[in-house]
Amino acid sequence: MTNYGLVIDQERCIGCHSCAMSCKQENNVPMGQAWNRVLTVGGDHIDTPEGSYPEDGDDGTLEMSYQPTACQHCENAPCVKVCPVNATYKREDGIVEIDYDKCIGCRYCMAACPYNARVFNWDEPQHRPEEGTGDVEERPQGVVEKCTFCSHRVEEGLDPACVVNCPADARIFGDLDDDGSTVSKYVAEYDTNRLLDEKGTDPKTYYIQGEMSPGRPWKGKELESELDEQPTPEEADDPDSEESMRRATADAVWGDD
Amino acid sequence: MTKESRPAHEPIPEWDEAADEILDGCGYDPDLGKRMAEDAIKITNGELTEQEFHEKYHEEVKTEFGTDERPTKPEGFDD
């Protein structure tokens, strides 16, 4: 059975917010709302480091990293358990979704989500441009909404917008039940963690820290399962491959560390 | 982390305040929402079963919402 999950390589993430912006555009997320956020681990404010600047020949202790956050599509989702009308539900492919026709806006799911991943449409949704953006119908005032792993794209054989539009190839989406998928290989091979793992929610988003992975080893919009030939991280490491050329260009633009 | 090694769920003060803000003016019982939210984490944490959770809140949920469509309903549960 398919069980979709996401790997985010925090060693590759450059904090550019492309994932957040492409999510907002693709999913017609109203003004003032965000399904996908990039938090700064460091100072008290976004894009500020903690520590001290170098002084008098010292090295300083400045440190900052990024924590991309959205719905974790938990296997054991608390939000699903508290919904009195079963508007929030888990699909057979592992994606947690909301039936906006059923949602009564009680917000119990928001209180139950330990990741603060849900937003509520307090007002009539506003969009720029006014007709909205992307390929998803707007949600009405008075309902809760959140990341869907771009299920409308996944159903068309396409990767989520945040994955395709990450210039650092830091996001890899795929089937965690397929041992041969890149997400499964990376979870097995790299040092990964999941947010609030101790709560037992069994999130489907894994974060790589420590050693940098080769990232998403294919280009294009397709789901890995839709590719004619399965990519391998080794291909990405081949200096003569087209993929490596593309990475070299990206590194020149975005930096390689 | 195994079920046995998970620490007991202790709500943090920040969550308490955040939950109050989220549920304020929701049109339904905010206290019920907070209690259910905390206990939902206790299910994931292994401190509470889905059956216990369902039975504990069934009457309150039915009274508050007029229905109880939660997926935690045990097989054979008598409405």
Coordinates of C-alpha atoms in Angstrom, one line a residue:
Chain A
M1 CA 0.0 0.0 0.0
T2 CA 1.2 3.5 -0.7
N3 CA 2.2 5.6 2.3
Y4 CA 3.4 9.1 1.3
G5 CA 6.0 10.9 3.2
L6 CA 8.5 13.7 2.9
V7 CA 12.1 14.0 3.7
I8 CA 13.6 17.5 4.3
D9 CA 17.3 17.8 4.3
Q10 CA 18.0 20.6 6.7
E11 CA 21.7 20.6 5.6
R12 CA 20.6 21.5 2.1
C13 CA 17.8 24.0 3.2
I14 CA 19.0 27.6 2.5
G15 CA 15.9 29.2 4.1
C16 CA 14.8 30.9 0.9
H17 CA 11.1 30.3 1.6
S18 CA 10.4 29.1 -2.0
C19 CA 8.6 26.2 -0.5
A20 CA 6.3 28.5 1.5
M21 CA 5.7 30.8 -1.4
S22 CA 5.0 28.0 -3.9
C23 CA 2.7 26.3 -1.5
K24 CA 0.7 29.5 -1.0
Q25 CA 0.5 30.1 -4.8
E26 CA -0.3 26.5 -5.7
N27 CA -2.9 26.0 -3.1
N28 CA -4.6 29.4 -3.3
V29 CA -3.9 30.0 0.4
P30 CA -5.5 33.3 1.5
M31 CA -3.7 36.5 2.4
G32 CA -2.4 36.3 6.0
Q33 CA -2.3 32.5 6.1
A34 CA 0.5 30.1 5.6
W35 CA 0.3 26.3 5.3
N36 CA 4.1 25.9 4.9
R37 CA 6.5 28.0 7.0
V38 CA 10.2 28.2 7.4
L39 CA 11.1 28.9 11.0
T40 CA 14.5 30.2 12.0
V41 CA 16.3 28.3 14.7
G42 CA 18.6 30.9 16.2
G43 CA 17.6 34.4 17.3
D44 CA 14.2 35.6 18.5
H45 CA 13.2 36.9 15.1
I46 CA 13.1 35.4 11.6
D47 CA 16.5 35.2 9.9
T48 CA 18.4 36.3 13.0
P49 CA 21.1 34.2 14.5
E50 CA 21.8 33.5 18.2
G51 CA 25.2 34.0 19.7
S52 CA 27.7 36.8 19.5
Y53 CA 29.6 38.5 16.7
P54 CA 33.3 38.0 16.5
E55 CA 35.2 40.6 18.6
D56 CA 38.8 41.2 19.3
G57 CA 40.0 38.3 17.2
D58 CA 37.5 35.8 18.6
D59 CA 35.6 33.5 16.3
G60 CA 32.2 34.5 17.7
T61 CA 29.3 32.1 18.3
L62 CA 26.8 33.1 15.7
E63 CA 24.5 30.2 14.7
M64 CA 21.3 29.9 12.7
S65 CA 19.5 27.2 10.9
Y66 CA 16.1 26.7 9.3
Q67 CA 13.2 24.6 10.4
P68 CA 10.6 24.1 7.5
T69 CA 7.3 23.2 9.1
A70 CA 3.9 22.2 7.8
C71 CA 1.3 19.4 8.5
Q72 CA 3.4 16.3 9.3
H73 CA 0.6 14.0 8.0
C74 CA 0.9 11.9 11.2
E75 CA 0.0 8.2 11.1
N76 CA -1.4 8.6 14.6
A77 CA -2.9 12.0 14.0
P78 CA -4.5 13.7 17.1
C79 CA -6.4 16.1 14.9
V80 CA -8.3 13.2 13.3
K81 CA -9.3 11.7 16.6
V82 CA -10.9 14.8 18.0
C83 CA -13.0 15.9 14.9
P84 CA -16.6 15.4 16.0
V85 CA -17.9 15.3 12.4
N86 CA -15.1 13.3 10.8
A87 CA -14.1 16.3 8.5
T88 CA -10.5 15.6 9.2
Y89 CA -9.5 12.2 8.0
K90 CA -6.6 10.1 6.9
R91 CA -6.6 8.8 3.3
E92 CA -5.5 5.3 2.4
D93 CA -2.3 6.8 0.9
G94 CA -1.4 8.4 4.3
I95 CA -2.3 12.0 3.5
V96 CA -4.3 13.7 6.2
E97 CA -7.0 15.9 4.6
I98 CA -10.0 18.0 5.5
D99 CA -13.4 17.7 4.0
Y100 CA -14.3 21.4 3.9
D101 CA -18.0 20.7 3.3
K102 CA -18.1 18.8 6.6
C103 CA -15.9 21.1 8.7
I104 CA -17.9 23.1 11.2
G105 CA -15.0 25.3 12.3
C106 CA -15.0 24.1 15.9
R107 CA -11.1 24.3 15.9
Y108 CA -10.7 21.3 18.2
C109 CA -8.3 19.9 15.6
M110 CA -6.2 23.1 15.8
A111 CA -5.9 22.7 19.6
A112 CA -5.0 19.0 19.2
C113 CA -2.3 19.5 16.6
P114 CA 1.1 19.6 18.4
Y115 CA 2.7 21.2 15.3
N116 CA 0.5 24.2 15.0
A117 CA 0.1 23.3 11.4
R118 CA -3.5 24.3 10.9
V119 CA -5.0 27.7 10.1
F120 CA -8.5 29.0 10.5
N121 CA -10.3 31.2 8.0
W122 CA -11.5 33.9 10.4
D123 CA -12.6 36.2 7.6
E124 CA -13.7 35.9 4.1
P125 CA -10.6 34.7 2.3
Q126 CA -8.7 37.5 0.3
H127 CA -6.5 36.7 -2.6
R128 CA -4.0 38.6 -4.8
P129 CA -5.0 38.5 -7.6
E130 CA -8.6 38.6 -6.4
E131 CA -9.6 35.5 -8.5
G132 CA -7.0 33.5 -6.6
T133 CA -4.0 31.5 -7.6
G134 CA -3.0 27.9 -8.4
D135 CA -5.2 24.9 -9.0
V136 CA -7.2 24.5 -5.8
E137 CA -10.6 26.0 -5.1
E138 CA -10.6 28.5 -2.2
R139 CA -11.9 27.4 1.1
P140 CA -14.8 29.4 2.7
Q141 CA -14.8 31.5 5.8
G142 CA -15.2 29.5 9.0
V143 CA -13.2 26.4 8.1
V144 CA -9.8 25.1 9.1
E145 CA -7.3 24.4 6.4
K146 CA -3.7 23.1 6.0
C147 CA -1.1 21.4 3.8
T148 CA -2.4 18.5 1.8
F149 CA 0.9 17.3 0.4
C150 CA -0.6 18.8 -2.8
S151 CA -2.9 15.8 -3.1
H152 CA -4.4 17.3 -6.3
R153 CA -0.9 17.1 -7.9
V154 CA 0.0 13.8 -6.4
E155 CA -3.2 12.3 -7.9
E156 CA -1.9 13.6 -11.3
G157 CA 1.5 11.9 -10.8
L158 CA 3.2 15.1 -9.8
D159 CA 5.3 16.0 -6.8
P160 CA 4.0 18.6 -4.3
A161 CA 4.8 22.2 -5.3
C162 CA 7.1 22.8 -2.4
V163 CA 9.2 19.8 -3.6
V164 CA 9.4 20.8 -7.2
N165 CA 10.2 24.4 -6.4
C166 CA 12.9 23.9 -3.8
P167 CA 16.1 25.3 -5.5
A168 CA 18.3 23.4 -3.1
D169 CA 16.7 20.0 -3.8
A170 CA 16.2 19.7 -0.1
R171 CA 12.8 18.1 -0.3
I172 CA 12.1 14.6 -1.4
F173 CA 8.6 13.2 -1.6
G174 CA 7.7 9.6 -2.1
D175 CA 6.3 6.3 -0.8
L176 CA 7.6 5.3 2.6
D177 CA 6.2 1.8 2.1
D178 CA 8.4 1.3 -1.0
D179 CA 11.9 0.3 0.3
G180 CA 13.3 1.3 -3.1
S181 CA 12.0 4.9 -3.0
T182 CA 14.4 7.7 -2.3
V183 CA 12.5 8.8 0.8
S184 CA 12.8 5.3 2.2
K185 CA 16.5 5.0 1.3
Y186 CA 17.3 8.4 2.9
V187 CA 15.4 7.6 6.1
A188 CA 17.3 4.3 6.3
E189 CA 20.7 5.8 5.4
Y190 CA 20.8 9.3 7.0
D191 CA 20.5 10.6 10.5
T192 CA 16.9 11.7 10.5
N193 CA 14.5 13.0 13.2
R194 CA 10.9 13.7 13.4
L195 CA 9.3 16.6 15.2
L196 CA 8.0 15.7 18.7
D197 CA 8.8 12.1 18.1
E198 CA 8.2 11.4 21.8
K199 CA 4.5 12.2 21.4
G200 CA 4.0 9.0 19.4
T201 CA 2.1 10.8 16.5
D202 CA 4.3 9.0 14.0
P203 CA 4.8 12.0 11.6
K204 CA 5.4 11.3 7.9
T205 CA 7.9 14.1 7.6
Y206 CA 11.6 13.3 8.3
Y207 CA 14.3 15.8 8.7
I208 CA 17.9 15.0 7.8
Q209 CA 20.6 16.6 10.0
G210 CA 24.3 16.1 10.2
E211 CA 25.5 14.6 6.9
M212 CA 24.1 16.3 3.8
S213 CA 22.2 14.0 1.4
P214 CA 22.4 14.2 -2.4
G215 CA 18.9 15.8 -2.2
R216 CA 16.2 15.1 -4.7
P217 CA 18.0 13.2 -7.3
W218 CA 15.8 13.9 -10.3
K219 CA 14.5 17.0 -12.0
G220 CA 11.1 17.6 -13.4
K221 CA 7.7 17.6 -11.8
E222 CA 7.0 13.9 -11.7
L223 CA 6.6 11.7 -8.7
E224 CA 9.5 9.3 -8.5
S225 CA 7.1 6.4 -9.1
E226 CA 6.1 8.0 -12.5
L227 CA 9.7 8.1 -13.8
D228 CA 10.7 5.7 -16.6
E229 CA 14.0 5.2 -14.9
Q230 CA 14.5 5.4 -11.2
P231 CA 17.1 7.9 -10.1
T232 CA 19.8 7.0 -7.7
P233 CA 21.8 9.3 -5.5
E234 CA 24.9 7.9 -7.2
E235 CA 23.8 9.5 -10.5
A236 CA 23.7 12.8 -8.7
D237 CA 27.3 12.3 -7.5
D238 CA 28.5 11.5 -11.0
P239 CA 30.5 14.7 -12.0
D240 CA 29.7 14.1 -15.7
S241 CA 26.0 13.6 -15.4
E242 CA 23.5 16.1 -16.5
E243 CA 22.2 16.2 -13.0
S244 CA 25.6 17.2 -11.6
M245 CA 25.9 19.9 -14.2
R246 CA 22.6 21.3 -13.1
R247 CA 23.7 21.1 -9.4
A248 CA 26.9 22.9 -10.2
T249 CA 24.9 25.7 -11.7
A250 CA 22.5 25.8 -8.8
D251 CA 25.4 25.8 -6.3
A252 CA 27.0 28.7 -8.1
V253 CA 23.8 30.7 -7.7
W254 CA 22.8 29.5 -4.2
G255 CA 26.0 28.5 -2.7
D256 CA 27.1 24.9 -1.9
D257 CA 27.2 24.9 1.8
Chain B
M1 CA 11.1 5.8 20.4
T2 CA 9.0 2.9 21.7
K3 CA 5.7 3.2 23.3
E4 CA 7.2 2.1 26.6
S5 CA 9.9 4.7 26.6
R6 CA 7.7 7.7 25.8
P7 CA 7.4 10.2 28.6
A8 CA 4.0 10.9 30.0
H9 CA 2.2 13.8 28.3
E10 CA 2.5 17.0 30.3
P11 CA 0.8 20.0 28.7
I12 CA 3.2 23.0 28.6
P13 CA 2.0 26.5 29.7
E14 CA 2.5 27.9 26.2
W15 CA 0.1 25.3 24.7
D16 CA -2.4 26.1 27.4
E17 CA -2.5 29.7 26.4
A18 CA -2.4 29.0 22.7
A19 CA -5.3 26.5 23.0
D20 CA -7.3 29.1 24.9
E21 CA -6.7 31.6 22.0
I22 CA -7.6 29.0 19.4
L23 CA -10.8 28.0 21.0
D24 CA -11.9 31.4 22.3
G25 CA -15.2 32.2 20.6
C26 CA -15.3 29.0 18.6
G27 CA -19.0 28.6 19.2
Y28 CA -18.6 25.3 20.9
D29 CA -17.4 24.3 24.4
P30 CA -13.7 25.4 24.6
D31 CA -13.1 23.4 27.7
L32 CA -14.3 20.2 26.0
G33 CA -11.9 21.0 23.1
K34 CA -9.0 21.4 25.4
R35 CA -9.6 18.2 27.3
M36 CA -10.1 16.2 24.1
A37 CA -6.9 17.7 22.6
E38 CA -4.9 16.7 25.6
D39 CA -6.3 13.2 25.7
A40 CA -5.8 12.8 21.9
I41 CA -2.1 13.2 22.6
K42 CA -2.4 10.7 25.4
I43 CA -3.7 8.2 22.8
T44 CA -0.7 8.7 20.6
N45 CA 1.5 8.6 23.6
G46 CA 0.0 5.2 24.7
E47 CA -1.5 6.5 27.9
L48 CA -5.1 6.1 26.7
T49 CA -6.8 3.8 24.2
E50 CA -9.0 5.0 21.4
Q51 CA -11.9 3.1 23.0
E52 CA -11.4 4.8 26.4
F53 CA -11.1 8.1 24.6
H54 CA -14.3 7.5 22.6
E55 CA -16.3 6.4 25.6
K56 CA -15.1 9.1 27.8
Y57 CA -16.3 11.9 25.5
H58 CA -19.1 10.3 23.6
E59 CA -22.0 11.8 25.6
E60 CA -20.4 15.2 25.8
V61 CA -19.7 15.3 22.1
K62 CA -23.2 14.2 21.2
T63 CA -24.6 16.9 23.5
E64 CA -22.4 19.6 22.1
F65 CA -22.4 18.7 18.4
G66 CA -25.6 16.6 18.1
T67 CA -23.5 13.8 16.6
D68 CA -20.3 11.9 17.3
E69 CA -18.6 10.9 14.1
R70 CA -15.1 10.5 15.5
P71 CA -13.2 7.6 13.9
T72 CA -12.3 6.3 17.3
K73 CA -15.6 4.5 17.7
P74 CA -14.9 1.0 18.7
E75 CA -16.5 -1.9 16.8
G76 CA -19.9 -2.8 18.4
F77 CA -20.0 0.5 20.4
D78 CA -23.6 1.1 21.4
D79 CA -24.7 4.7 20.6

